[in-house]
Amino acid sequence: MAEPLPRAFYARHAVEVAPELLGQILVRTWKGQCLAGRIVEVEAYSGGDDAASHAFRGPTPRNRSMFGPAGHAYVYLIYGVHHCLNIVTGREGDGQAVLIRALEPLEGIEMMQALRGKRDLHQLTNGPGKLCQALAIDRKLDGHDLCLGQILWVEPGPSPQEPIATSPRVGVRGDSLALQRAWRFFLDGNPFVSRTPLNNRATRWP
DNA sequence: GTCAAGATTAGT
DNA sequence: CTAATCTTGACG
């Protein structure tokens, strides 16, 4: 088994970490099985200077993981229905994180299909709520340390062949700066990127 | 205590 | 377009 990405990888600004997570492998062990997918879409959220971030108004019981050390999970429930997985970045106290928005399924696909109640590979993990359901991720994993290489972690994957593209973040509220920031990163043309209200056309990155 | 809104998804 | 579904955070 490969080594998990080290804490130093995550201990940088979210906007620096986010695009580098593309192509890496998210691994989850569950019921003795290995569920894994290639990260194909992410979004960066920073702290007090980002009106779209849960950390914008400072620490609360819900978002306290965001203010902890880098490399830990921040998992929250949205709309009372879906969970979303973030990985904390930056320095402790910053309140930065990267939201994992879509995966390309690699391993444990049958289990993911069972967990989702859907067969279609392209609908399995192409959204933040969907991927959490497929990997059995919920608030019990909030605060989990991804650098341990147990239960949930990220390991290095081959450099993506696809070009990296950016766009504004999906579904966010906030001030005009928050709406304008192109902090969504995805592998251009990859069929496992989430379908969104936004136009998937976007500028190339860098 | 009350209440509106939400980094979404599936179905009409 | 809208319902689902429930926790959080703001306010008093």
Coordinates of N, CA, C and O in Angstrom, one line a residue, chain A residues 43-135:
Chain A
E43 N -12.8 22.1 -4.8 CA -12.9 23.5 -4.6 C -12.2 24.0 -3.4 O -12.2 23.3 -2.4
A44 N -11.5 25.2 -3.5 CA -10.8 25.7 -2.4 C -11.6 26.7 -1.6 O -12.3 27.5 -2.2
Y45 N -11.5 26.6 -0.3 CA -12.2 27.6 0.6 C -11.2 28.1 1.6 O -10.5 27.3 2.2
S46 N -11.1 29.4 1.7 CA -10.1 29.9 2.7 C -10.9 30.4 3.9 O -12.1 30.2 4.0
G47 N -10.3 31.1 4.8 CA -10.9 31.4 6.1 C -11.7 32.7 6.1 O -12.6 32.9 5.4
G48 N -11.2 33.6 7.0 CA -11.9 34.8 7.3 C -12.0 35.8 6.1 O -12.9 36.7 6.1
D49 N -11.3 35.6 5.0 CA -11.3 36.5 3.9 C -12.2 35.9 2.8 O -12.2 36.5 1.7
D50 N -12.9 34.8 3.0 CA -13.7 34.2 2.0 C -15.1 34.0 2.4 O -15.5 33.2 3.2
A51 N -16.0 34.9 1.9 CA -17.4 35.0 2.4 C -18.2 33.7 2.0 O -19.2 33.5 2.6
A52 N -17.6 32.9 1.1 CA -18.3 31.6 0.8 C -17.9 30.5 1.7 O -18.5 29.4 1.6
S53 N -17.0 30.7 2.6 CA -16.4 29.6 3.4 C -17.2 29.5 4.7 O -17.6 30.5 5.3
H54 N -17.4 28.3 5.2 CA -18.0 28.0 6.5 C -17.1 28.7 7.6 O -17.6 28.8 8.7
A55 N -15.9 29.0 7.3 CA -15.0 29.5 8.3 C -15.1 31.0 8.4 O -14.4 31.7 9.2
F56 N -15.9 31.6 7.5 CA -15.9 33.1 7.4 C -16.2 33.8 8.7 O -15.6 34.8 9.0
R57 N -17.1 33.3 9.5 CA -17.5 33.9 10.7 C -16.8 33.3 11.9 O -17.3 33.4 13.0
G58 N -15.7 32.7 11.7 CA -14.9 32.1 12.8 C -15.4 30.8 13.2 O -16.3 30.2 12.7
P59 N -14.7 30.2 14.2 CA -14.9 28.8 14.6 C -16.3 28.7 15.3 O -16.7 29.6 16.1
T60 N -17.0 27.6 15.1 CA -18.2 27.2 15.8 C -18.1 25.7 16.0 O -17.2 25.1 15.5
P61 N -19.0 25.1 16.8 CA -19.0 23.7 17.0 C -19.0 22.9 15.7 O -18.3 21.9 15.6
R62 N -19.7 23.4 14.7 CA -19.8 22.6 13.5 C -18.5 22.6 12.7 O -18.1 21.6 12.2
N63 N -17.9 23.8 12.6 CA -16.7 23.9 11.6 C -15.4 23.8 12.4 O -14.4 24.1 11.8
R64 N -15.4 23.4 13.6 CA -14.1 23.5 14.3 C -13.0 22.7 13.7 O -11.8 23.1 13.8
S65 N -13.3 21.6 13.0 CA -12.2 20.9 12.4 C -11.5 21.7 11.4 O -10.3 21.5 11.1
M66 N -12.2 22.7 10.7 CA -11.5 23.5 9.7 C -10.4 24.3 10.3 O -9.5 24.7 9.6
F67 N -10.5 24.6 11.6 CA -9.5 25.4 12.3 C -8.4 24.6 12.9 O -7.5 25.2 13.6
G68 N -8.5 23.3 12.8 CA -7.5 22.4 13.3 C -6.3 22.3 12.4 O -6.2 23.0 11.4
P69 N -5.4 21.3 12.7 CA -4.3 21.1 11.9 C -4.6 20.6 10.4 O -5.7 20.0 10.3
A70 N -3.8 20.9 9.5 CA -4.0 20.4 8.1 C -3.9 18.9 8.0 O -3.4 18.3 8.9
G71 N -4.6 18.4 7.0 CA -4.6 17.0 6.8 C -5.7 16.2 7.5 O -5.8 15.0 7.4
H72 N -6.6 17.0 8.2 CA -7.7 16.3 8.8 C -9.0 16.6 8.0 O -9.0 17.5 7.2
A73 N -10.0 15.7 8.2 CA -11.2 15.8 7.4 C -12.1 16.8 8.1 O -12.2 16.9 9.3
Y74 N -12.9 17.6 7.3 CA -14.0 18.4 7.8 C -15.2 17.9 7.0 O -15.3 18.0 5.8
V75 N -16.1 17.2 7.7 CA -17.3 16.6 7.1 C -18.5 17.2 7.7 O -18.7 17.4 8.9
Y76 N -19.4 17.7 6.8 CA -20.7 18.3 7.3 C -21.9 17.8 6.6 O -21.8 17.3 5.5
L77 N -23.0 18.0 7.2 CA -24.3 17.6 6.6 C -24.9 18.8 5.9 O -25.0 19.8 6.6
I78 N -25.4 18.6 4.7 CA -26.0 19.8 4.0 C -27.4 19.4 3.6 O -27.7 18.3 3.2
Y79 N -28.3 20.4 3.7 CA -29.7 20.2 3.4 C -30.3 19.1 4.1 O -31.3 18.5 3.7
G80 N -29.7 18.7 5.3 CA -30.3 17.6 6.0 C -30.2 16.3 5.4 O -30.9 15.3 5.8
V81 N -29.5 16.2 4.2 CA -29.6 15.0 3.4 C -28.2 14.5 3.0 O -28.0 13.2 3.1
H82 N -27.3 15.3 2.7 CA -26.1 14.9 2.1 C -24.9 15.3 2.9 O -24.9 16.4 3.5
H83 N -23.8 14.5 2.9 CA -22.6 14.8 3.6 C -21.6 15.4 2.5 O -21.6 14.9 1.4
C84 N -20.7 16.2 2.9 CA -19.6 16.7 2.1 C -18.3 16.6 2.8 O -18.2 16.8 4.0
L85 N -17.3 16.1 2.0 CA -16.0 15.9 2.5 C -15.0 17.0 2.1 O -14.9 17.3 1.0
N86 N -14.3 17.6 3.1 CA -13.3 18.6 2.9 C -12.0 18.1 3.6 O -12.1 17.3 4.5
I87 N -10.9 18.5 3.1 CA -9.6 18.3 3.7 C -9.0 19.6 4.1 O -8.9 20.6 3.3
V88 N -8.7 19.7 5.4 CA -8.2 21.0 6.0 C -6.8 21.3 5.5 O -6.0 20.4 5.3
T89 N -6.6 22.5 5.1 CA -5.2 22.9 4.6 C -4.8 24.2 5.4 O -5.4 24.7 6.3
G90 N -3.6 24.6 5.0 CA -3.0 25.8 5.6 C -2.5 25.6 7.0 O -2.2 24.4 7.4
R91 N -2.4 26.7 7.8 CA -1.9 26.6 9.1 C -3.0 26.4 10.1 O -4.1 26.9 9.8
E92 N -2.7 25.8 11.2 CA -3.8 25.7 12.3 C -4.3 27.1 12.6 O -3.6 28.0 12.8
G93 N -5.6 27.2 12.7 CA -6.3 28.4 12.9 C -6.7 29.2 11.7 O -7.5 30.2 11.8
D94 N -6.2 28.8 10.5 CA -6.6 29.5 9.3 C -8.0 29.3 8.9 O -8.7 30.2 8.4
G95 N -8.5 28.1 9.1 CA -9.9 27.8 8.7 C -10.0 27.5 7.2 O -11.0 27.8 6.6
Q96 N -9.0 27.0 6.6 CA -9.0 26.7 5.2 C -9.3 25.2 4.9 O -9.0 24.4 5.7
A97 N -9.9 24.9 3.8 CA -10.1 23.5 3.4 C -10.4 23.4 1.9 O -10.7 24.4 1.2
V98 N -10.2 22.2 1.4 CA -10.5 21.9 0.0 C -11.7 20.9 0.0 O -11.6 19.8 0.7
L99 N -12.7 21.2 -0.7 CA -13.9 20.4 -0.8 C -13.7 19.4 -2.0 O -13.3 19.8 -3.1
I100 N -13.8 18.1 -1.7 CA -13.7 17.1 -2.7 C -15.1 17.0 -3.4 O -16.1 16.6 -2.8
R101 N -15.1 17.3 -4.7 CA -16.4 17.4 -5.4 C -16.7 16.2 -6.3 O -17.9 16.0 -6.6
A102 N -15.7 15.5 -6.8 CA -16.0 14.4 -7.7 C -14.8 13.4 -7.8 O -13.6 13.8 -7.7
L103 N -15.1 12.1 -8.0 CA -14.1 11.1 -8.1 C -14.4 10.3 -9.4 O -15.5 10.2 -9.8
E104 N -13.3 9.7 -9.9 CA -13.5 8.7 -10.9 C -13.3 7.3 -10.2 O -12.2 7.0 -9.7
P105 N -14.3 6.5 -10.2 CA -14.3 5.3 -9.4 C -13.2 4.4 -9.9 O -13.0 4.2 -11.1
L106 N -12.4 3.8 -8.9 CA -11.3 2.9 -9.3 C -11.5 1.5 -8.7 O -11.3 0.5 -9.4
E107 N -11.8 1.5 -7.4 CA -11.8 0.2 -6.7 C -13.0 0.1 -5.7 O -13.4 1.1 -5.2
G108 N -13.5 -1.1 -5.6 CA -14.6 -1.3 -4.7 C -15.9 -0.8 -5.3 O -16.8 -0.4 -4.7
I109 N -15.9 -0.9 -6.7 CA -17.1 -0.3 -7.4 C -18.4 -0.9 -7.0 O -19.4 -0.3 -6.9
E110 N -18.4 -2.3 -6.9 CA -19.6 -2.9 -6.5 C -20.2 -2.5 -5.2 O -21.4 -2.2 -5.0
M111 N -19.3 -2.3 -4.2 CA -19.7 -1.8 -2.9 C -20.3 -0.4 -3.0 O -21.3 0.0 -2.4
M112 N -19.6 0.4 -3.8 CA -20.1 1.8 -4.0 C -21.5 1.8 -4.7 O -22.4 2.6 -4.3
Q113 N -21.7 0.9 -5.6 CA -23.0 0.9 -6.3 C -24.0 0.4 -5.3 O -25.2 1.0 -5.3
A114 N -23.7 -0.5 -4.4 CA -24.6 -0.9 -3.4 C -25.0 0.2 -2.4 O -26.1 0.5 -2.1
L115 N -23.9 1.0 -2.0 CA -24.1 2.1 -1.1 C -25.0 3.2 -1.7 O -25.8 3.8 -1.0
R116 N -24.8 3.4 -3.0 CA -25.5 4.5 -3.7 C -26.9 4.0 -4.2 O -27.8 4.8 -4.4
G117 N -27.0 2.7 -4.3 CA -28.3 2.2 -4.9 C -28.4 2.6 -6.4 O -29.5 2.8 -6.9
K118 N -27.3 2.8 -7.0 CA -27.2 3.1 -8.5 C -26.1 2.3 -9.1 O -25.1 2.0 -8.5
R119 N -26.3 2.0 -10.4 CA -25.3 1.2 -11.1 C -24.4 2.1 -12.0 O -23.2 1.9 -12.1
D120 N -24.9 3.1 -12.6 CA -24.2 3.9 -13.6 C -22.9 4.5 -13.1 O -22.9 5.3 -12.1
L121 N -21.8 4.1 -13.6 CA -20.5 4.5 -13.1 C -20.4 6.0 -13.2 O -19.8 6.6 -12.3
H122 N -21.0 6.6 -14.2 CA -20.8 8.1 -14.3 C -21.7 8.9 -13.3 O -21.5 10.1 -13.2
Q123 N -22.6 8.2 -12.7 CA -23.4 8.9 -11.7 C -23.0 8.5 -10.2 O -23.7 8.9 -9.3
L124 N -22.0 7.7 -10.1 CA -21.6 7.1 -8.8 C -21.0 8.1 -7.9 O -21.4 8.2 -6.7
T125 N -20.0 8.9 -8.4 CA -19.3 9.8 -7.5 C -19.0 11.1 -8.1 O -18.1 11.8 -7.8
N126 N -20.0 11.6 -8.9 CA -19.8 12.9 -9.6 C -20.5 14.0 -8.9 O -21.3 14.8 -9.5
G127 N -20.2 14.1 -7.6 CA -20.8 15.2 -6.8 C -20.4 15.0 -5.4 O -20.1 13.9 -5.0
P128 N -20.3 16.1 -4.6 CA -19.8 16.0 -3.2 C -20.6 15.1 -2.3 O -20.1 14.4 -1.5
G129 N -22.0 15.2 -2.5 CA -22.8 14.4 -1.7 C -22.8 12.9 -2.1 O -22.8 12.0 -1.3
K130 N -22.7 12.7 -3.4 CA -22.7 11.4 -4.0 C -21.5 10.6 -3.6 O -21.5 9.4 -3.2
L131 N -20.3 11.3 -3.6 CA -19.1 10.6 -3.3 C -19.0 10.2 -1.8 O -18.5 9.1 -1.5
C132 N -19.6 11.0 -1.0 CA -19.7 10.6 0.4 C -20.6 9.4 0.7 O -20.2 8.5 1.5
Q133 N -21.7 9.4 -0.1 CA -22.6 8.2 0.1 C -21.9 7.0 -0.5 O -21.9 5.9 0.2
A134 N -21.2 7.1 -1.6 CA -20.5 5.9 -2.2 C -19.3 5.4 -1.3 O -19.0 4.2 -1.4
L135 N -18.7 6.3 -0.6 CA -17.6 5.9 0.3 C -18.0 5.7 1.7 O -17.1 5.6 2.6

